[in-house]
PDB file of N, CA, C and O in Angstrom:
ATOM      1  N   UNK S   1      32.308  -6.225  -0.730  1.00 89.00           N
ATOM      2  CA  UNK S   1      32.626  -7.760  -0.331  1.00 89.00           C
ATOM      3  C   UNK S   1      33.108  -7.738   0.815  1.00 89.00           C
ATOM      4  O   UNK S   1      33.490  -7.743   1.920  1.00 89.00           O
ATOM      5  N   UNK S   2      32.034  -8.903   1.645  1.00 93.00           N
ATOM      6  CA  UNK S   2      32.782  -9.437   2.780  1.00 93.00           C
ATOM      7  C   UNK S   2      33.594 -10.352   2.925  1.00 93.00           C
ATOM      8  O   UNK S   2      34.353 -10.947   1.857  1.00 93.00           O
ATOM      9  N   UNK S   3      34.443 -10.263   4.535  1.00 95.00           N
ATOM     10  CA  UNK S   3      36.413 -10.788   4.494  1.00 95.00           C
ATOM     11  C   UNK S   3      36.091 -12.430   4.296  1.00 95.00           C
ATOM     12  O   UNK S   3      36.791 -12.848   4.392  1.00 95.00           O
ATOM     13  N   UNK S   4      34.015 -12.524   4.821  1.00 96.00           N
ATOM     14  CA  UNK S   4      34.503 -13.885   5.461  1.00 96.00           C
ATOM     15  C   UNK S   4      33.299 -14.704   4.929  1.00 96.00           C
ATOM     16  O   UNK S   4      32.304 -13.661   4.486  1.00 96.00           O
ATOM     17  N   UNK S   5      33.518 -15.319   4.722  1.00 96.00           N
ATOM     18  CA  UNK S   5      32.285 -16.701   3.567  1.00 96.00           C
ATOM     19  C   UNK S   5      31.544 -17.024   4.678  1.00 96.00           C
ATOM     20  O   UNK S   5      32.209 -17.498   5.954  1.00 96.00           O
ATOM     21  N   UNK S   6      30.272 -17.889   4.187  1.00 97.00           N
ATOM     22  CA  UNK S   6      29.055 -18.545   5.763  1.00 97.00           C
ATOM     23  C   UNK S   6      29.798 -19.447   5.732  1.00 97.00           C
ATOM     24  O   UNK S   6      30.522 -20.501   4.650  1.00 97.00           O
ATOM     25  N   UNK S   7      30.169 -20.447   6.751  1.00 96.00           N
ATOM     26  CA  UNK S   7      31.014 -21.359   7.064  1.00 96.00           C
ATOM     27  C   UNK S   7      32.635 -21.941   7.105  1.00 96.00           C
ATOM     28  O   UNK S   7      32.693 -22.816   7.378  1.00 96.00           O
ATOM     29  N   UNK S   8      32.839 -20.214   7.445  1.00 96.00           N
ATOM     30  CA  UNK S   8      34.653 -20.211   7.400  1.00 96.00           C
ATOM     31  C   UNK S   8      34.825 -19.880   8.427  1.00 96.00           C
ATOM     32  O   UNK S   8      33.943 -19.466   9.680  1.00 96.00           O
ATOM     33  N   UNK S   9      35.558 -20.597   9.158  1.00 95.00           N
ATOM     34  CA  UNK S   9      36.710 -20.409  10.045  1.00 95.00           C
ATOM     35  C   UNK S   9      36.647 -19.752  11.115  1.00 95.00           C
ATOM     36  O   UNK S   9      37.805 -19.582  10.486  1.00 95.00           O
ATOM     37  N   UNK S  10      36.755 -18.517  11.962  1.00 95.00           N
ATOM     38  CA  UNK S  10      37.406 -17.746  12.310  1.00 95.00           C
ATOM     39  C   UNK S  10      37.390 -17.695  13.859  1.00 95.00           C
ATOM     40  O   UNK S  10      36.997 -18.302  14.673  1.00 95.00           O
ATOM     41  N   UNK S  11      38.474 -16.196  14.000  1.00 92.00           N
ATOM     42  CA  UNK S  11      38.696 -16.505  15.455  1.00 92.00           C
ATOM     43  C   UNK S  11      38.315 -15.083  15.824  1.00 92.00           C
ATOM     44  O   UNK S  11      37.994 -14.138  15.484  1.00 92.00           O
ATOM     45  N   UNK S  12      38.189 -14.650  17.374  1.00 90.00           N
ATOM     46  CA  UNK S  12      37.231 -13.421  18.065  1.00 90.00           C
ATOM     47  C   UNK S  12      39.093 -12.369  18.139  1.00 90.00           C
ATOM     48  O   UNK S  12      39.667 -13.334  19.096  1.00 90.00           O
ATOM     49  N   UNK S  13      39.230 -11.769  17.615  1.00 87.00           N
ATOM     50  CA  UNK S  13      40.843 -11.321  17.871  1.00 87.00           C
ATOM     51  C   UNK S  13      40.938 -10.109  18.669  1.00 87.00           C
ATOM     52  O   UNK S  13      41.710 -10.219  19.621  1.00 87.00           O
ATOM     53  N   UNK S  14      39.880 -10.242  19.149  1.00 80.00           N
ATOM     54  CA  UNK S  14      39.157  -8.947  20.392  1.00 80.00           C
ATOM     55  C   UNK S  14      39.399  -9.959  21.863  1.00 80.00           C
ATOM     56  O   UNK S  14      39.418  -9.721  23.130  1.00 80.00           O
ATOM     57  N   UNK S  15      39.233 -11.375  22.019  1.00 73.00           N
ATOM     58  CA  UNK S  15      39.071 -11.753  23.129  1.00 73.00           C
ATOM     59  C   UNK S  15      39.702 -13.548  22.885  1.00 73.00           C
ATOM     60  O   UNK S  15      38.946 -14.606  22.963  1.00 73.00           O
ATOM     61  N   UNK S  16      40.741 -12.906  22.670  1.00 74.00           N
ATOM     62  CA  UNK S  16      41.116 -14.583  23.254  1.00 74.00           C
ATOM     63  C   UNK S  16      41.804 -15.400  21.871  1.00 74.00           C
ATOM     64  O   UNK S  16      41.294 -16.838  22.456  1.00 74.00           O
ATOM     65  N   UNK S  17      40.972 -15.019  20.744  1.00 72.00           N
ATOM     66  CA  UNK S  17      41.302 -15.741  19.917  1.00 72.00           C
ATOM     67  C   UNK S  17      40.307 -16.744  20.214  1.00 72.00           C
ATOM     68  O   UNK S  17      40.074 -18.407  19.928  1.00 72.00           O
ATOM     69  N   UNK S  18      38.813 -16.597  20.493  1.00 86.00           N
ATOM     70  CA  UNK S  18      37.938 -17.832  20.759  1.00 86.00           C
ATOM     71  C   UNK S  18      37.323 -18.323  19.250  1.00 86.00           C
ATOM     72  O   UNK S  18      37.387 -18.111  18.365  1.00 86.00           O
ATOM     73  N   UNK S  19      37.166 -19.536  18.780  1.00 91.00           N
ATOM     74  CA  UNK S  19      37.343 -19.740  17.235  1.00 91.00           C
ATOM     75  C   UNK S  19      35.313 -19.920  17.158  1.00 91.00           C
ATOM     76  O   UNK S  19      34.604 -20.658  17.921  1.00 91.00           O
ATOM     77  N   UNK S  20      35.394 -19.512  15.888  1.00 93.00           N
ATOM     78  CA  UNK S  20      33.452 -19.824  15.741  1.00 93.00           C
ATOM     79  C   UNK S  20      34.139 -20.412  14.015  1.00 93.00           C
ATOM     80  O   UNK S  20      34.428 -19.988  13.387  1.00 93.00           O
ATOM     81  N   UNK S  21      32.456 -20.188  14.231  1.00 95.00           N
ATOM     82  CA  UNK S  21      31.317 -20.613  12.009  1.00 95.00           C
ATOM     83  C   UNK S  21      30.912 -19.597  12.239  1.00 95.00           C
ATOM     84  O   UNK S  21      29.533 -19.228  12.495  1.00 95.00           O
ATOM     85  N   UNK S  22      31.323 -18.698  10.532  1.00 97.00           N
ATOM     86  CA  UNK S  22      30.387 -17.880  10.246  1.00 97.00           C
ATOM     87  C   UNK S  22      29.270 -18.483   9.836  1.00 97.00           C
ATOM     88  O   UNK S  22      28.904 -19.742   9.088  1.00 97.00           O
ATOM     89  N   UNK S  23      27.512 -17.907  10.396  1.00 97.00           N
ATOM     90  CA  UNK S  23      26.667 -18.624   9.865  1.00 97.00           C
ATOM     91  C   UNK S  23      25.780 -17.830   9.118  1.00 97.00           C
ATOM     92  O   UNK S  23      25.022 -17.947   8.673  1.00 97.00           O
ATOM     93  N   UNK S  24      26.167 -16.737   9.080  1.00 97.00           N
ATOM     94  CA  UNK S  24      25.288 -15.370   8.430  1.00 97.00           C
ATOM     95  C   UNK S  24      25.773 -13.897   8.521  1.00 97.00           C
ATOM     96  O   UNK S  24      27.009 -13.926   9.119  1.00 97.00           O
ATOM     97  N   UNK S  25      26.052 -13.358   7.015  1.00 98.00           N
ATOM     98  CA  UNK S  25      26.919 -12.395   6.933  1.00 98.00           C
ATOM     99  C   UNK S  25      25.391 -11.166   6.478  1.00 98.00           C
ATOM    100  O   UNK S  25      24.515 -11.324   5.713  1.00 98.00           O
ATOM    101  N   UNK S  26      25.604  -9.877   7.038  1.00 96.00           N
ATOM    102  CA  UNK S  26      25.036  -8.703   7.368  1.00 96.00           C
ATOM    103  C   UNK S  26      25.251  -7.494   6.742  1.00 96.00           C
ATOM    104  O   UNK S  26      26.430  -7.017   7.627  1.00 96.00           O
ATOM    105  N   UNK S  27      24.928  -6.731   5.596  1.00 95.00           N
ATOM    106  CA  UNK S  27      25.515  -5.520   5.512  1.00 95.00           C
ATOM    107  C   UNK S  27      24.888  -4.730   6.059  1.00 95.00           C
ATOM    108  O   UNK S  27      24.056  -4.339   7.155  1.00 95.00           O
ATOM    109  N   UNK S  28      25.820  -3.540   6.287  1.00 94.00           N
ATOM    110  CA  UNK S  28      25.330  -2.725   7.815  1.00 94.00           C
ATOM    111  C   UNK S  28      25.025  -1.140   6.694  1.00 94.00           C
ATOM    112  O   UNK S  28      25.337  -1.193   5.296  1.00 94.00           O
ATOM    113  N   UNK S  29      24.420   0.176   7.125  1.00 95.00           N
ATOM    114  CA  UNK S  29      23.879   0.847   6.292  1.00 95.00           C
ATOM    115  C   UNK S  29      25.287   1.685   6.176  1.00 95.00           C
ATOM    116  O   UNK S  29      24.954   2.431   4.842  1.00 95.00           O
ATOM    117  N   UNK S  30      26.341   2.004   6.749  1.00 94.00           N
ATOM    118  CA  UNK S  30      27.356   2.345   6.302  1.00 94.00           C
ATOM    119  C   UNK S  30      28.585   1.699   5.601  1.00 94.00           C
ATOM    120  O   UNK S  30      29.438   2.326   4.714  1.00 94.00           O
ATOM    121  N   UNK S  31      28.154   0.370   4.543  1.00 93.00           N
ATOM    122  CA  UNK S  31      28.590  -0.102   3.882  1.00 93.00           C
ATOM    123  C   UNK S  31      29.758  -1.220   4.735  1.00 93.00           C
ATOM    124  O   UNK S  31      30.696  -2.252   3.707  1.00 93.00           O
ATOM    125  N   UNK S  32      29.995  -1.657   5.343  1.00 94.00           N
ATOM    126  CA  UNK S  32      30.659  -2.379   6.349  1.00 94.00           C
ATOM    127  C   UNK S  32      29.655  -3.444   6.278  1.00 94.00           C
ATOM    128  O   UNK S  32      28.887  -3.841   5.968  1.00 94.00           O
ATOM    129  N   UNK S  33      30.069  -4.957   7.003  1.00 97.00           N
ATOM    130  CA  UNK S  33      29.498  -6.584   7.457  1.00 97.00           C
ATOM    131  C   UNK S  33      29.358  -6.730   8.770  1.00 97.00           C
ATOM    132  O   UNK S  33      30.792  -6.128   9.474  1.00 97.00           O
ATOM    133  N   UNK S  34      28.149  -6.890   9.317  1.00 97.00           N
ATOM    134  CA  UNK S  34      28.743  -7.600  10.697  1.00 97.00           C
ATOM    135  C   UNK S  34      28.497  -8.835  10.474  1.00 97.00           C
ATOM    136  O   UNK S  34      27.859  -9.572   9.710  1.00 97.00           O
ATOM    137  N   UNK S  35      29.116 -10.160  11.412  1.00 97.00           N
ATOM    138  CA  UNK S  35      28.959 -11.720  10.789  1.00 97.00           C
ATOM    139  C   UNK S  35      28.015 -12.309  12.002  1.00 97.00           C
ATOM    140  O   UNK S  35      28.213 -11.983  13.278  1.00 97.00           O
ATOM    141  N   UNK S  36      27.123 -12.783  12.641  1.00 97.00           N
ATOM    142  CA  UNK S  36      26.943 -14.100  12.808  1.00 97.00           C
ATOM    143  C   UNK S  36      27.147 -14.934  13.089  1.00 97.00           C
ATOM    144  O   UNK S  36      28.250 -16.186  12.432  1.00 97.00           O
ATOM    145  N   UNK S  37      28.043 -14.994  14.574  1.00 96.00           N
ATOM    146  CA  UNK S  37      29.269 -16.350  14.132  1.00 96.00           C
ATOM    147  C   UNK S  37      28.886 -17.795  15.419  1.00 96.00           C
ATOM    148  O   UNK S  37      28.565 -16.907  16.580  1.00 96.00           O
ATOM    149  N   UNK S  38      28.501 -18.579  15.165  1.00 95.00           N
ATOM    150  CA  UNK S  38      28.961 -19.639  16.348  1.00 95.00           C
ATOM    151  C   UNK S  38      29.725 -20.185  16.627  1.00 95.00           C
ATOM    152  O   UNK S  38      30.506 -21.059  16.279  1.00 95.00           O
ATOM    153  N   UNK S  39      29.780 -19.756  17.848  1.00 89.00           N
ATOM    154  CA  UNK S  39      31.732 -19.564  18.711  1.00 89.00           C
ATOM    155  C   UNK S  39      31.314 -20.835  19.441  1.00 89.00           C
ATOM    156  O   UNK S  39      30.027 -20.920  20.151  1.00 89.00           O
ATOM    157  N   UNK S  40      32.278 -21.668  19.589  1.00 82.00           N
ATOM    158  CA  UNK S  40      32.155 -22.904  20.204  1.00 82.00           C
ATOM    159  C   UNK S  40      32.279 -22.576  21.704  1.00 82.00           C
ATOM    160  O   UNK S  40      32.371 -22.234  22.309  1.00 82.00           O
ATOM    161  N   UNK S  41      31.156 -23.632  22.215  1.00 77.00           N
ATOM    162  CA  UNK S  41      30.961 -23.361  23.655  1.00 77.00           C
ATOM    163  C   UNK S  41      30.239 -22.305  24.620  1.00 77.00           C
ATOM    164  O   UNK S  41      29.646 -22.399  25.529  1.00 77.00           O
ATOM    165  N   UNK S  42      29.311 -21.479  23.647  1.00 76.00           N
ATOM    166  CA  UNK S  42      28.293 -20.238  24.093  1.00 76.00           C
ATOM    167  C   UNK S  42      27.035 -20.975  23.228  1.00 76.00           C
ATOM    168  O   UNK S  42      26.100 -21.144  24.809  1.00 76.00           O
ATOM    169  N   UNK S  43      26.483 -21.622  22.470  1.00 80.00           N
ATOM    170  CA  UNK S  43      24.985 -21.998  22.537  1.00 80.00           C
ATOM    171  C   UNK S  43      24.614 -20.974  21.929  1.00 80.00           C
ATOM    172  O   UNK S  43      23.061 -22.032  21.546  1.00 80.00           O
ATOM    173  N   UNK S  44      24.583 -19.800  21.654  1.00 84.00           N
ATOM    174  CA  UNK S  44      24.500 -19.003  20.469  1.00 84.00           C
ATOM    175  C   UNK S  44      24.833 -18.229  20.142  1.00 84.00           C
ATOM    176  O   UNK S  44      26.562 -18.512  20.414  1.00 84.00           O
ATOM    177  N   UNK S  45      23.968 -17.802  18.735  1.00 92.00           N
ATOM    178  CA  UNK S  45      24.961 -17.059  17.484  1.00 92.00           C
ATOM    179  C   UNK S  45      25.317 -15.766  18.353  1.00 92.00           C
ATOM    180  O   UNK S  45      24.642 -14.924  19.162  1.00 92.00           O
ATOM    181  N   UNK S  46      27.124 -15.466  18.397  1.00 93.00           N
ATOM    182  CA  UNK S  46      26.968 -13.516  18.489  1.00 93.00           C
ATOM    183  C   UNK S  46      27.155 -12.991  17.534  1.00 93.00           C
ATOM    184  O   UNK S  46      28.002 -13.884  16.500  1.00 93.00           O
ATOM    185  N   UNK S  47      27.096 -12.039  17.117  1.00 95.00           N
ATOM    186  CA  UNK S  47      27.062 -11.255  16.414  1.00 95.00           C
ATOM    187  C   UNK S  47      28.693 -10.248  16.425  1.00 95.00           C
ATOM    188  O   UNK S  47      28.679  -9.833  17.388  1.00 95.00           O
ATOM    189  N   UNK S  48      29.706  -9.973  15.184  1.00 95.00           N
ATOM    190  CA  UNK S  48      31.076  -9.458  14.853  1.00 95.00           C
ATOM    191  C   UNK S  48      30.855  -8.215  14.156  1.00 95.00           C
ATOM    192  O   UNK S  48      30.280  -8.921  13.179  1.00 95.00           O
ATOM    193  N   UNK S  49      31.468  -7.054  14.281  1.00 94.00           N
ATOM    194  CA  UNK S  49      31.946  -6.106  13.592  1.00 94.00           C
ATOM    195  C   UNK S  49      32.709  -6.778  13.052  1.00 94.00           C
ATOM    196  O   UNK S  49      34.045  -8.138  13.319  1.00 94.00           O
ATOM    197  N   UNK S  50      33.433  -6.625  11.096  1.00 93.00           N
ATOM    198  CA  UNK S  50      34.066  -7.187  10.380  1.00 93.00           C
ATOM    199  C   UNK S  50      35.928  -7.212  10.934  1.00 93.00           C
ATOM    200  O   UNK S  50      36.436  -8.116  11.315  1.00 93.00           O
ATOM    201  N   UNK S  51      36.107  -5.853  11.843  1.00 92.00           N
ATOM    202  CA  UNK S  51      37.163  -5.694  12.414  1.00 92.00           C
ATOM    203  C   UNK S  51      37.720  -6.328  13.414  1.00 92.00           C
ATOM    204  O   UNK S  51      38.829  -7.126  13.958  1.00 92.00           O
ATOM    205  N   UNK S  52      36.970  -7.357  14.208  1.00 93.00           N
ATOM    206  CA  UNK S  52      37.110  -8.055  15.446  1.00 93.00           C
ATOM    207  C   UNK S  52      37.540  -9.518  14.614  1.00 93.00           C
ATOM    208  O   UNK S  52      37.471 -10.260  16.356  1.00 93.00           O
ATOM    209  N   UNK S  53      37.135  -9.819  13.991  1.00 95.00           N
ATOM    210  CA  UNK S  53      37.681 -11.020  13.493  1.00 95.00           C
ATOM    211  C   UNK S  53      38.437 -11.533  12.681  1.00 95.00           C
ATOM    212  O   UNK S  53      39.005 -10.263  11.685  1.00 95.00           O
ATOM    213  N   UNK S  54      39.541 -12.729  12.890  1.00 93.00           N
ATOM    214  CA  UNK S  54      40.356 -12.910  11.984  1.00 93.00           C
ATOM    215  C   UNK S  54      40.254 -13.802  11.226  1.00 93.00           C
ATOM    216  O   UNK S  54      39.672 -15.252  12.227  1.00 93.00           O
ATOM    217  N   UNK S  55      40.893 -14.705  10.627  1.00 92.00           N
ATOM    218  CA  UNK S  55      40.722 -15.767   9.771  1.00 92.00           C
ATOM    219  C   UNK S  55      41.376 -16.989  10.391  1.00 92.00           C
ATOM    220  O   UNK S  55      42.791 -16.805  11.172  1.00 92.00           O
ATOM    221  N   UNK S  56      41.054 -17.805  10.849  1.00 88.00           N
ATOM    222  CA  UNK S  56      41.383 -19.123  11.994  1.00 88.00           C
ATOM    223  C   UNK S  56      42.554 -19.836  10.946  1.00 88.00           C
ATOM    224  O   UNK S  56      42.541 -20.326  10.305  1.00 88.00           O
ATOM    225  N   UNK S  57      43.721 -19.879  12.005  1.00 83.00           N
ATOM    226  CA  UNK S  57      44.782 -20.794  11.039  1.00 83.00           C
ATOM    227  C   UNK S  57      44.770 -22.221  11.233  1.00 83.00           C
ATOM    228  O   UNK S  57      43.816 -22.659  12.488  1.00 83.00           O
ATOM    229  N   UNK S  58      44.814 -22.702   9.869  1.00 72.00           N
ATOM    230  CA  UNK S  58      44.160 -24.396   9.637  1.00 72.00           C
ATOM    231  C   UNK S  58      44.977 -25.336  10.423  1.00 72.00           C
ATOM    232  O   UNK S  58      46.711 -25.120   9.595  1.00 72.00           O
TER     233      UNK S  58
END
C-alpha cells in the first residue's frame, strides 16, 4: 500500500522541504511506489521515490 495518497500535500525531504501535492502514484517492479508531485513554483510534475517524501505539517 502506498504511503501517500493522491491530493495529499508532501515535502521533498531531500531538498529543503519544498512543498507539493501528489498528483499520481505508480507501483514499481520491485514493489515500491513512485509519486508524481506538482511542486510549487516549478510548473511541471516531478517524480520521487517514497523515501524522498515526508508528510507536510498542517
